[in-house]
Amino acid sequence: MTDSSINGRLGFSGGNIPFSDSPGSARDEFTSWLFDDINALPAINYDGLGLMANTDGFGNPIYPNFFDESGLDNMLPMPSPGSTAGQSTSWSATSTAGMGLSEEKRQAILSFMETRFIEDDTSDGGDRVKEELYQDNRDHDDHPLSLASMHSYVRSFWLHFNDQFPILHKPTFCPDETNVQLLLAVMIIGASHIDKTGSAGAKAFAYFSARHLRWQVFRHPDSRPPAKLWVFQTLLLLEVFEKAKSSRGLHERSNVHSPTTITLMRRGTALVNDQLEEPHHHKSTSPDQWWRRWIQAEATRRAAFVAFILDAYFSVMFGHSSVMSVHEIHLPLPCDDALWSATSAAEVARVEVSLHANGVKAPTFTEAMKRIMTGRKVTINNFGRTILMAGMLSVIWHMQQRDLQMNVLGMSRGQAGGLPNNWKEPLEKSIDFWKKDFDDSLAHMQLASLPWQQHWHKSLETETREASSILCHLAHMFLHVDFRDCQMIAGASNIAGKPITDSARKAAKGRFRGWVCSASGRTAVFHALQCLREVFLNPSPDSGARYRAANDHQLVRPWAFYIAGLIIFSWGYTIDGLLRPFPSHLLRSPRASTALPQDWEVTDQVRSSAYQDAQLYLSTIGSVTSPQELDRIKAGRNNVVGLLRTLEFAFQDSQWELLQEASVRLQGAVLLLER
């Protein structure tokens, strides 16, 4: 379902206020709701249940109480004899939902691009990209602007991206009825995933469209507060592409403009204006009308949560400033997957009756966060669990910022309004509990699946389990180390567009000398090792296939591997210094006259030797079963040339420019070990 068909507006009113004003002072509701409850309850309680009443969602003017059968009767009237409510004219999904794109819609897209996407800046090669994109016969199936290509972009979006961020309603998504700008954003994401070999056509389409689309969205009247839902869906999809799949220039542009999306959300005044003007339990409301409103409301809160996830992810991955905080959000978590995938209003009603009979009620984000951070289970879907991990990452970021402020001002945490000294410990336990609860949920789903679903569930479970494991390791690493320090030690000349001074690099090295011997250092290194072991020592039948970032559809995973590699390098290099003897065969042939990276060989033999060296390191140094065991290792910690080169090779053919830069930075780290 898109906004072109239900034409709702994203905004907030009444008791369902997802965002309050800006984050408060040092001792505000943020630390109050977090640490008061953590200190009052046991840190871990594996027997807790996650079923709770939803006070902020169902039962208010936006979400009718369809757990209550009387409310269900009012909102979803069953067709009486002679009525048309249940006939084929009702508004429902089709078997080809989300896939059909007509030639007429394609022509509308091409016309929009030709008349709106005007290149007025040729400094970064945009005119060349446009020329490449528009050359040859656009009606030929192989052309990036052909109908067949556009079909493939949309299919790729649903296949590779939607499960990670399910903000569009697939059963009722119809490309021909979708706003052109939102459809372009969908195809940009799809094109960035579709071609694992780096086809120039798909890449050119995605890059050229993204260069111009943001400005067209901002120019549209629907982007004025209170903005419409399609505006937010488009901006969020664009942010994913710009920050994590495109060029350095688009990455920096998105960093500048992403707070605009959050500001637009905060400036909204009504979820769906016409909903608030009429009673929701009116007898004349048809099932299809009710379902339209329900989809609109659910899609709206999913957009808000995706904005929150991206804010947390990118502040962790790139050191961007977070603009959202957990205490701002007062929304129910996303609904059950069975509801979101339902293809008719009647199916939604049946699913709701079943959920109600089993005592399943959607928790609010705040209540679910409190439960997961105090070791109590939460019954939610995988998307909801991802939201909770984003919540913990957000908490870590804000607490680290408060620590930094106190250090700069020379204040103790006690002077900062009661901030606890051991705030990392309960968060560490919460991250571990989140992972255990996630794994338990996946195991339960596998056991509950029918025989014909076993293969599908096993494949989905493996991918989901791997993604959750990476998030868990990333959270632990982020909790215990400043990634920017690792980049400075590896020789980065600038971070986030800021040049690194000699004094800043010297300070980072000083911090690391103390860090490598600390409990935080051991924990971060341990999780970095475990993170990389899962990809390089994977026991699955496909383990022979070496990891390539170009083949990875997960948003966080490639950058998490880069961070893990930098942490391990910084640890070994800080403790053991230069690597002697240096394994020159992992860089170049004996005939090479210099140590410069441009003279390094990238032959199959070098790749194979580096991969074997990486596996050896991870099966020896990385075989520790706890952070404390790292203290027993006294040699070989800096023997990471094979590991760094293997990561370098994995990143080299990625279309994402930041990963290409990461590959170069890993080369610089190797040089530091040799000199």
XYZ file of C-alpha atoms in Angstrom:
675
model
C 0.000 0.000 0.000
C 1.394 3.353 -0.951
C 0.278 6.850 -0.270
C -0.931 7.388 -3.807
C -3.868 5.099 -3.160
C -4.768 5.997 0.416
C -3.257 9.474 0.449
C -2.554 9.654 4.147
C -0.337 12.015 6.042
C 2.407 11.130 8.479
C 1.973 12.970 11.717
C 1.072 12.355 15.319
C -1.689 13.325 17.624
C -3.284 12.478 20.911
C -1.881 9.719 23.089
C 0.199 8.165 20.333
C 3.065 10.666 20.306
C 6.085 8.903 18.852
C 8.456 11.823 19.200
C 8.690 14.391 21.950
C 10.888 17.435 21.800
C 14.655 17.179 21.598
C 16.545 14.990 24.078
C 16.652 16.498 27.528
C 19.336 17.339 30.038
C 21.848 15.049 31.723
C 19.399 13.749 34.272
C 16.131 13.461 32.352
C 13.611 10.782 31.504
C 16.202 9.051 29.300
C 18.369 7.854 32.174
C 15.417 7.789 34.545
C 13.351 5.187 32.715
C 16.442 3.217 31.744
C 18.577 2.833 34.834
C 15.907 3.056 37.516
C 14.289 -0.083 36.116
C 17.580 -1.843 35.423
C 18.682 -1.381 39.009
C 15.321 -2.437 40.389
C 14.999 -5.719 38.486
C 17.274 -8.750 38.076
C 19.758 -8.348 35.239
C 18.743 -11.593 33.549
C 15.585 -13.624 33.902
C 15.379 -16.232 31.191
C 11.954 -17.424 32.293
C 10.168 -14.128 31.750
C 7.242 -13.815 29.359
C 6.713 -11.036 26.859
C 2.935 -10.765 26.631
C 1.600 -7.427 27.730
C -1.248 -5.068 27.122
C -0.791 -2.475 24.432
C -1.773 0.782 26.048
C -0.528 3.095 23.332
C -1.843 1.315 20.279
C -5.032 -0.641 19.832
C -8.095 0.910 21.330
C -7.271 4.544 20.589
C -8.741 6.612 17.727
C -5.987 5.476 15.366
C -5.845 1.756 16.160
C -9.315 0.361 16.882
C -9.543 -2.311 19.544
C -9.916 -5.361 17.344
C -8.736 -7.592 20.183
C -12.163 -6.817 21.567
C -14.779 -8.784 19.666
C -17.357 -6.008 20.031
C -14.887 -3.575 18.497
C -14.141 -6.109 15.792
C -17.833 -6.324 14.940
C -18.023 -2.552 14.616
C -14.865 -2.125 12.569
C -15.151 -5.220 10.368
C -18.877 -5.796 9.758
C -19.596 -9.192 8.280
C -21.573 -9.051 5.025
C -25.261 -9.673 5.450
C -27.375 -11.440 2.805
C -27.597 -9.264 -0.267
C -24.743 -6.968 0.715
C -21.656 -6.376 -1.460
C -19.099 -6.185 1.302
C -17.771 -9.640 0.600
C -18.019 -9.622 -3.175
C -15.177 -9.500 -5.672
C -15.368 -5.715 -5.897
C -13.783 -5.371 -2.463
C -10.356 -3.770 -2.214
C -7.859 -6.600 -1.778
C -4.472 -7.837 -2.879
C -3.859 -9.890 -5.972
C -1.527 -12.787 -6.561
C 0.829 -10.525 -8.540
C 0.946 -7.755 -5.963
C 4.081 -5.669 -6.082
C 5.367 -7.035 -9.393
C 3.266 -5.615 -12.238
C 4.713 -2.576 -14.012
C 3.048 -1.438 -17.218
C 4.630 0.205 -20.237
C 2.494 3.251 -19.514
C 4.041 3.580 -16.038
C 7.511 3.107 -17.500
C 6.893 5.969 -19.906
C 5.732 8.135 -16.995
C 8.979 7.347 -15.162
C 11.102 8.117 -18.225
C 9.248 11.386 -18.794
C 9.770 12.359 -15.153
C 13.487 11.611 -15.365
C 13.974 13.446 -18.661
C 12.149 16.594 -17.570
C 13.199 16.759 -13.904
C 16.652 15.180 -13.678
C 18.659 18.029 -15.190
C 22.448 17.906 -14.832
C 23.670 21.356 -13.792
C 26.815 20.128 -12.025
C 29.319 18.276 -14.170
C 32.196 18.423 -11.703
C 31.678 14.867 -10.463
C 30.931 13.204 -13.779
C 27.151 13.320 -13.535
C 26.819 14.318 -17.187
C 28.893 11.307 -18.201
C 26.688 8.964 -16.163
C 23.592 10.425 -17.816
C 25.087 9.947 -21.257
C 25.910 6.321 -20.497
C 22.427 5.728 -19.127
C 20.524 7.169 -22.086
C 22.614 5.750 -24.912
C 21.488 2.921 -27.224
C 17.979 1.523 -27.564
C 16.052 1.995 -24.312
C 13.413 -0.530 -25.407
C 15.912 -3.367 -25.598
C 15.546 -5.760 -22.665
C 19.207 -5.376 -21.684
C 19.016 -1.585 -21.423
C 18.897 -0.291 -17.808
C 15.788 1.791 -18.639
C 13.852 -0.989 -20.376
C 10.622 -2.388 -19.018
C 12.348 -5.704 -18.291
C 15.073 -3.959 -16.288
C 12.562 -1.951 -14.282
C 10.671 -5.157 -13.523
C 13.897 -6.704 -12.267
C 14.627 -3.698 -10.035
C 11.238 -4.007 -8.338
C 11.611 -7.778 -7.914
C 15.080 -7.303 -6.467
C 13.729 -4.842 -3.905
C 11.249 -7.381 -2.551
C 13.710 -10.269 -2.727
C 16.804 -8.704 -1.174
C 15.747 -5.678 0.855
C 12.162 -5.810 2.031
C 12.681 -8.427 4.741
C 15.283 -6.200 6.410
C 13.106 -3.075 6.424
C 9.462 -4.009 5.699
C 8.004 -0.520 5.395
C 5.966 -1.075 2.221
C 2.838 -3.235 2.254
C 3.600 -5.881 -0.343
C 0.103 -7.440 -0.668
C -1.359 -4.139 -1.871
C 1.712 -2.579 -3.478
C 0.967 -1.828 -7.116
C 3.714 -0.112 -9.138
C 1.221 1.412 -11.551
C -0.588 3.136 -8.680
C 2.530 4.139 -6.758
C 3.863 7.671 -6.654
C 6.589 7.959 -9.315
C 9.168 9.249 -6.849
C 8.558 6.460 -4.349
C 8.680 3.903 -7.160
C 12.014 5.338 -8.291
C 13.353 4.949 -4.741
C 12.200 1.319 -4.724
C 13.963 0.705 -8.037
C 17.127 2.474 -6.855
C 17.365 0.060 -3.930
C 16.513 -2.896 -6.152
C 19.091 -1.917 -8.772
C 21.778 -1.643 -6.097
C 21.111 -5.267 -5.126
C 20.266 -6.891 -8.418
C 23.623 -7.200 -10.150
C 26.284 -8.911 -8.109
C 28.844 -8.544 -10.898
C 28.734 -4.742 -10.885
C 26.942 -4.069 -14.183
C 27.461 -0.483 -15.291
C 23.820 -0.201 -16.370
C 22.125 -0.929 -13.050
C 24.748 1.080 -11.176
C 24.316 4.064 -13.500
C 20.528 3.977 -13.126
C 20.694 3.891 -9.322
C 23.377 6.555 -9.009
C 21.899 8.967 -11.560
C 18.376 8.668 -10.131
C 19.536 9.120 -6.539
C 21.545 12.227 -7.460
C 18.349 14.034 -8.436
C 15.495 12.352 -6.589
C 16.043 13.950 -3.181
C 15.682 17.460 -4.612
C 12.477 16.502 -6.431
C 10.977 15.145 -3.205
C 11.823 18.347 -1.346
C 10.215 20.412 -4.115
C 6.935 18.499 -3.929
C 4.101 20.178 -1.954
C 3.527 16.902 -0.070
C 6.882 17.341 1.694
C 5.610 20.355 3.635
C 4.657 19.618 7.263
C 2.615 17.592 7.881
C 4.273 15.572 5.131
C 2.641 12.601 3.462
C 3.678 9.031 4.022
C 5.178 8.469 0.562
C 7.596 11.338 1.230
C 9.020 9.563 4.270
C 9.153 6.183 2.592
C 11.046 7.728 -0.332
C 13.489 9.670 1.851
C 14.244 6.628 4.005
C 14.966 4.398 1.011
C 17.151 7.131 -0.444
C 19.057 7.400 2.823
C 19.869 3.699 2.753
C 21.241 3.935 -0.774
C 23.102 7.203 -0.286
C 24.811 6.232 2.950
C 25.500 2.551 2.417
C 25.498 1.760 -1.310
C 26.677 4.736 -3.342
C 29.443 7.329 -3.609
C 31.284 9.341 -0.976
C 29.547 12.490 -2.252
C 26.039 11.070 -1.848
C 27.009 9.630 1.537
C 28.026 13.060 2.803
C 24.946 14.664 1.273
C 22.689 12.222 3.073
C 24.479 12.865 6.350
C 23.607 16.542 5.957
C 19.969 16.003 5.004
C 18.905 12.914 6.992
C 17.979 15.011 10.070
C 15.437 16.735 7.819
C 13.462 13.497 7.641
C 13.313 13.294 11.433
C 12.359 16.957 11.711
C 9.508 16.451 9.244
C 8.249 13.549 11.345
C 8.355 15.640 14.505
C 6.490 18.491 12.818
C 3.510 16.325 11.887
C 0.174 17.069 13.533
C -2.191 14.272 12.487
C -1.746 10.672 11.421
C -4.605 10.610 8.948
C -6.568 13.831 9.127
C -9.883 12.526 7.888
C -9.718 9.659 10.387
C -9.781 12.029 13.319
C -12.879 13.775 12.060
C -15.205 10.794 12.016
C -16.041 8.098 14.573
C -14.010 4.961 13.935
C -16.738 2.675 15.111
C -19.307 4.002 12.679
C -21.530 1.223 11.393
C -21.110 2.342 7.771
C -17.352 1.766 7.752
C -16.686 -1.037 5.267
C -14.001 -3.690 5.755
C -11.979 -2.280 2.874
C -12.128 1.272 4.237
C -11.046 0.047 7.628
C -8.197 -1.992 6.123
C -6.970 1.014 4.151
C -6.725 3.017 7.371
C -5.093 0.167 9.229
C -2.418 -0.246 6.546
C -1.831 3.505 6.515
C -1.364 3.607 10.281
C 0.861 0.521 10.388
C 3.000 1.739 7.468
C 3.372 5.072 9.225
C 4.775 3.669 12.426
C 7.020 1.307 10.454
C 8.449 4.335 8.659
C 9.077 5.996 12.018
C 10.866 2.895 13.304
C 13.012 2.566 10.174
C 14.062 6.190 10.629
C 15.074 5.292 14.181
C 16.960 2.157 13.072
C 18.919 4.039 10.419
C 19.747 6.812 12.866
C 21.149 4.256 15.330
C 22.941 2.126 12.734
C 24.696 4.988 10.983
C 25.737 6.729 14.187
C 27.449 3.465 15.176
C 28.918 2.596 11.788
C 30.181 6.004 10.716
C 30.328 8.115 13.862
C 27.473 10.340 12.713
C 25.608 12.319 15.343
C 22.435 10.576 16.466
C 19.355 12.798 16.355
C 16.856 10.422 17.986
C 16.610 8.942 21.451
C 14.729 5.943 22.811
C 12.623 7.936 25.254
C 11.111 9.941 22.390
C 9.250 7.006 20.882
C 5.803 6.124 22.213
C 4.586 3.762 19.516
C 3.477 0.136 19.487
C 6.020 -2.143 17.857
C 5.152 -3.394 14.348
C 2.313 -5.846 14.087
C 2.656 -9.599 13.677
C 3.974 -10.755 10.291
C 0.755 -12.656 9.632
C -1.185 -9.397 9.853
C 1.223 -7.460 7.630
C 1.195 -10.179 4.963
C -2.590 -10.658 5.009
C -4.173 -10.151 1.597
C -7.639 -8.965 2.621
C -9.554 -7.305 5.421
C -11.247 -10.609 6.200
C -7.879 -12.334 6.613
C -6.726 -9.573 8.961
C -9.841 -10.159 11.050
C -9.221 -13.913 11.213
C -5.584 -13.439 12.213
C -6.534 -10.930 14.890
C -9.062 -13.318 16.386
C -6.388 -16.031 16.485
C -3.812 -13.727 18.101
C -6.361 -12.572 20.639
C -7.310 -16.159 21.480
C -3.639 -16.944 22.149
C -3.151 -13.888 24.340
C -0.735 -12.169 21.954
C -0.778 -8.388 22.163
C 1.710 -6.046 20.551
C 3.917 -4.318 23.170
C 4.885 -0.697 22.961
C 8.472 0.110 22.091
C 9.160 1.544 25.551
C 7.780 -1.460 27.394
C 9.587 -3.905 25.105
C 12.865 -2.032 25.639
C 12.437 -2.203 29.401
C 11.736 -5.912 29.245
C 14.653 -6.838 26.992
C 17.035 -4.732 29.078
C 15.953 -6.467 32.259
C 16.154 -10.024 30.925
C 12.492 -10.666 30.210
C 11.263 -12.242 26.992
C 9.293 -10.264 24.429
C 6.944 -11.897 21.932
C 7.553 -9.950 18.726
C 8.672 -10.560 15.146
C 12.195 -10.261 13.754
C 11.651 -6.679 12.638
C 10.614 -5.775 16.169
C 13.752 -7.414 17.552
C 15.859 -5.390 15.126
C 14.174 -2.251 16.437
C 15.079 -3.224 19.999
C 18.731 -3.722 19.028
C 18.667 -0.273 17.428
C 17.293 0.973 20.734
C 20.232 -0.491 22.641
C 22.709 0.968 20.144
C 21.040 4.342 20.614
C 21.313 4.043 24.390
C 25.023 3.213 24.113
C 25.668 6.184 21.814
C 23.914 8.653 24.114
C 25.597 7.308 27.239
C 28.996 7.563 25.573
C 28.251 11.162 24.641
C 27.389 11.930 28.263
C 30.605 10.337 29.453
C 32.500 12.458 26.949
C 30.783 15.621 28.136
C 31.578 14.841 31.752
C 35.231 14.163 30.920
C 35.576 17.403 28.982
C 34.022 19.361 31.845
C 36.055 17.509 34.470
C 32.923 16.236 36.209
C 32.274 12.851 37.750
C 29.181 10.846 36.868
C 27.861 11.515 40.333
C 27.899 15.219 39.571
C 26.006 14.501 36.369
C 22.747 13.802 38.116
C 23.258 10.228 39.223
C 24.583 8.559 36.086
C 25.733 5.090 37.191
C 29.424 4.222 36.966
C 28.721 0.711 35.697
C 26.218 1.548 32.949
C 28.037 -0.693 30.445
C 27.547 -3.880 32.456
C 23.724 -4.034 32.299
C 23.808 -3.099 28.623
C 26.288 -5.892 27.936
C 23.959 -8.382 29.608
C 20.995 -6.967 27.686
C 22.765 -7.464 24.357
C 23.524 -11.090 25.236
C 19.945 -11.666 26.341
C 18.641 -10.095 23.127
C 20.691 -12.604 21.119
C 19.542 -15.569 23.204
C 15.907 -14.507 22.950
C 16.313 -14.052 19.190
C 17.814 -17.536 18.775
C 15.112 -19.101 20.954
C 12.446 -17.437 18.827
C 14.003 -18.731 15.593
C 14.223 -22.244 17.018
C 10.564 -22.083 18.025
C 9.576 -20.945 14.524
C 11.487 -23.843 12.990
C 9.787 -26.382 15.257
C 6.364 -24.882 14.614
C 6.695 -24.897 10.817
C 4.901 -27.458 8.688
C 6.873 -30.128 6.781
C 6.599 -28.291 3.448
C 7.887 -25.141 5.132
C 10.972 -26.764 6.665
C 13.394 -25.979 3.830
C 12.234 -22.380 3.507
C 12.339 -21.809 7.256
C 15.806 -23.350 7.515
C 17.189 -21.036 4.829
C 15.494 -17.981 6.306
C 16.552 -18.973 9.817
C 20.208 -19.264 8.769
C 20.248 -15.830 7.148
C 18.358 -14.226 10.025
C 20.542 -15.888 12.654
C 23.711 -14.705 10.911
C 22.377 -11.146 10.671
C 21.397 -11.104 14.349
C 24.804 -12.475 15.325
C 26.574 -9.680 13.434
C 24.394 -7.080 15.166
C 25.204 -8.618 18.547
C 28.961 -8.524 17.920
C 28.742 -4.993 16.516
C 26.912 -3.800 19.626
C 29.550 -5.311 21.917
C 32.360 -3.775 19.875
C 30.663 -0.376 19.862
C 30.118 -0.576 23.617
C 33.819 -1.059 24.324
C 35.847 0.822 21.706
C 35.772 4.051 19.733
C 35.951 2.976 16.094
C 37.445 6.326 15.123
C 40.508 5.594 17.251
C 41.027 2.370 15.305
C 40.898 4.251 12.014
C 43.453 6.778 13.243
C 45.817 4.024 14.359
C 45.409 2.406 10.931
C 46.625 5.619 9.319
C 43.388 7.350 8.271
C 44.076 10.891 7.069
C 40.494 12.037 7.648
C 37.339 10.725 9.271
C 33.849 11.931 8.340
C 35.394 14.668 6.245
C 37.576 16.007 9.053
C 41.378 15.877 8.666
C 43.250 13.978 11.384
C 45.924 16.044 13.097
C 49.144 14.599 14.481
C 48.017 15.470 18.000
C 44.711 13.631 17.527
C 46.507 10.542 16.246
C 48.979 10.675 19.129
C 46.110 10.957 21.620
C 44.358 7.966 20.034
C 47.512 5.860 20.323
C 47.845 6.880 23.968
C 44.270 5.835 24.711
C 44.818 2.522 22.967
C 47.899 1.627 24.976
C 45.721 1.601 28.071
C 42.723 0.126 26.283
C 44.447 -3.030 24.994
C 45.157 -4.145 28.569
C 41.673 -3.366 29.883
C 38.575 -5.528 30.209
C 36.863 -3.357 27.584
C 39.722 -3.982 25.178
C 39.592 -7.732 25.639
C 35.822 -7.790 25.160
C 35.918 -5.724 21.961
C 38.712 -7.848 20.462
C 36.947 -11.074 21.433
C 33.761 -10.056 19.613
C 35.751 -8.801 16.616
C 37.382 -12.235 16.355
C 34.058 -14.031 16.715
C 32.490 -11.762 14.111
C 35.106 -12.679 11.508
C 35.232 -16.356 12.485
C 31.598 -16.681 11.476
C 32.360 -15.699 7.898
C 35.835 -17.204 7.389
C 35.425 -20.375 9.456
C 31.789 -20.991 8.593
C 31.041 -24.735 8.903
C 28.210 -24.630 6.339
C 28.427 -26.608 3.070
C 28.999 -23.352 1.184
C 31.996 -22.392 3.280
C 34.264 -22.880 0.290
C 32.821 -19.761 -1.321
C 34.851 -16.803 -0.108
C 33.013 -13.786 1.196
C 32.476 -10.888 -1.213
C 30.794 -7.699 -0.091
C 29.326 -7.276 -3.579
C 27.256 -10.417 -2.935
C 26.120 -9.361 0.539
C 22.602 -7.956 0.734
C 22.730 -7.231 4.471
C 23.029 -3.528 5.258
C 25.340 -3.707 8.283
C 27.470 -6.803 7.706
C 30.218 -5.570 5.298
C 31.005 -2.523 7.426
C 30.911 -4.622 10.606
C 33.616 -6.863 9.104
C 35.698 -3.787 8.290
C 35.350 -2.515 11.862
C 36.236 -5.936 13.270
C 39.349 -6.093 11.091
C 40.487 -2.649 12.253
C 39.957 -3.567 15.916
C 42.049 -6.731 15.596
C 44.785 -4.869 13.718
C 44.857 -2.011 16.249
C 45.073 -4.495 19.127
C 47.912 -6.527 17.643
C 49.829 -3.535 16.283
C 49.601 -1.579 19.546
C 50.854 -4.513 21.632
C 53.370 -6.224 19.322
C 54.346 -3.468 16.889
C 55.965 -4.331 13.547
C 55.511 -7.845 12.197
C 58.791 -9.744 11.952
C 59.418 -11.710 9.838
C 57.025 -10.031 7.437
C 55.114 -12.356 5.038
C 55.985 -10.562 1.790
C 54.525 -13.388 -0.292
C 51.061 -12.204 0.781
C 51.663 -8.862 -0.929
C 53.738 -9.269 -4.041
C 56.062 -11.476 -5.993
C 59.821 -11.418 -5.346
C 60.203 -9.422 -8.578
C 58.346 -6.378 -7.168
C 60.810 -3.603 -6.446
C 58.773 -1.478 -4.023
C 56.373 -1.913 -1.156
C 53.776 0.427 -2.630
C 50.228 -1.036 -2.890
C 50.095 -0.381 -6.635
C 52.909 -2.921 -7.020
C 51.135 -5.587 -5.012
C 49.941 -8.603 -6.916
C 46.342 -9.756 -6.777
C 46.791 -13.172 -8.329
C 44.791 -16.243 -7.432
C 47.850 -17.532 -5.588
C 48.106 -14.390 -3.446
C 44.365 -14.480 -2.708
C 44.513 -18.148 -1.753
C 47.570 -17.683 0.465
C 46.015 -14.674 2.200
C 42.772 -16.569 2.799
C 44.607 -19.530 4.298
C 46.616 -17.173 6.493
C 43.404 -15.489 7.685
C 41.844 -18.848 8.524
C 44.967 -19.895 10.420
C 44.912 -16.710 12.500
C 41.208 -17.045 13.318
C 41.532 -20.740 14.179
C 44.426 -20.062 16.582
C 44.304 -16.546 18.022
C 40.570 -16.463 17.366
C 39.890 -19.795 19.068
C 39.572 -18.210 22.511
C 36.244 -18.891 24.188
C 36.153 -15.825 26.432
C 37.696 -12.337 26.538
C 39.793 -13.318 29.550
C 41.667 -15.965 27.531
C 43.188 -13.238 25.355
C 45.539 -12.414 28.239
C 47.201 -15.801 27.773
C 48.220 -15.025 24.197
C 51.724 -13.565 24.161
C 52.758 -13.730 20.499
C 51.339 -13.627 16.981
C 48.705 -11.032 17.774
C 49.916 -8.771 14.964
C 50.162 -11.550 12.378
C 47.107 -10.203 10.560
C 48.416 -9.503 7.051
C 46.449 -12.387 5.544
C 43.321 -11.332 7.400
C 43.592 -7.700 6.292
C 44.315 -8.641 2.692
C 41.383 -11.069 2.622
C 39.077 -8.287 3.777
C 40.682 -5.971 1.224
C 39.904 -8.436 -1.568
C 36.347 -8.888 -0.267
C 35.687 -5.149 -0.480
C 37.483 -4.264 -3.720
C 34.710 -4.979 -6.225
C 31.914 -3.443 -4.157
C 29.947 -0.659 -5.827
C 29.914 1.192 -2.503
C 32.679 3.787 -2.581
C 33.175 3.798 1.191
C 34.008 0.090 1.115
C 36.519 0.763 -1.632
C 38.069 3.398 0.643
C 38.048 0.833 3.451
C 39.973 -1.529 1.196
C 42.651 1.133 0.683
C 42.797 1.808 4.424
C 43.415 -1.871 5.081
C 46.336 -1.687 2.653
C 47.704 1.180 4.709
C 47.416 -0.911 7.863
C 49.440 -3.674 6.199
C 52.165 -1.165 5.329
C 52.343 -0.087 8.974
C 53.067 -3.670 9.974
C 55.902 -3.911 7.433
C 57.713 -0.596 7.925
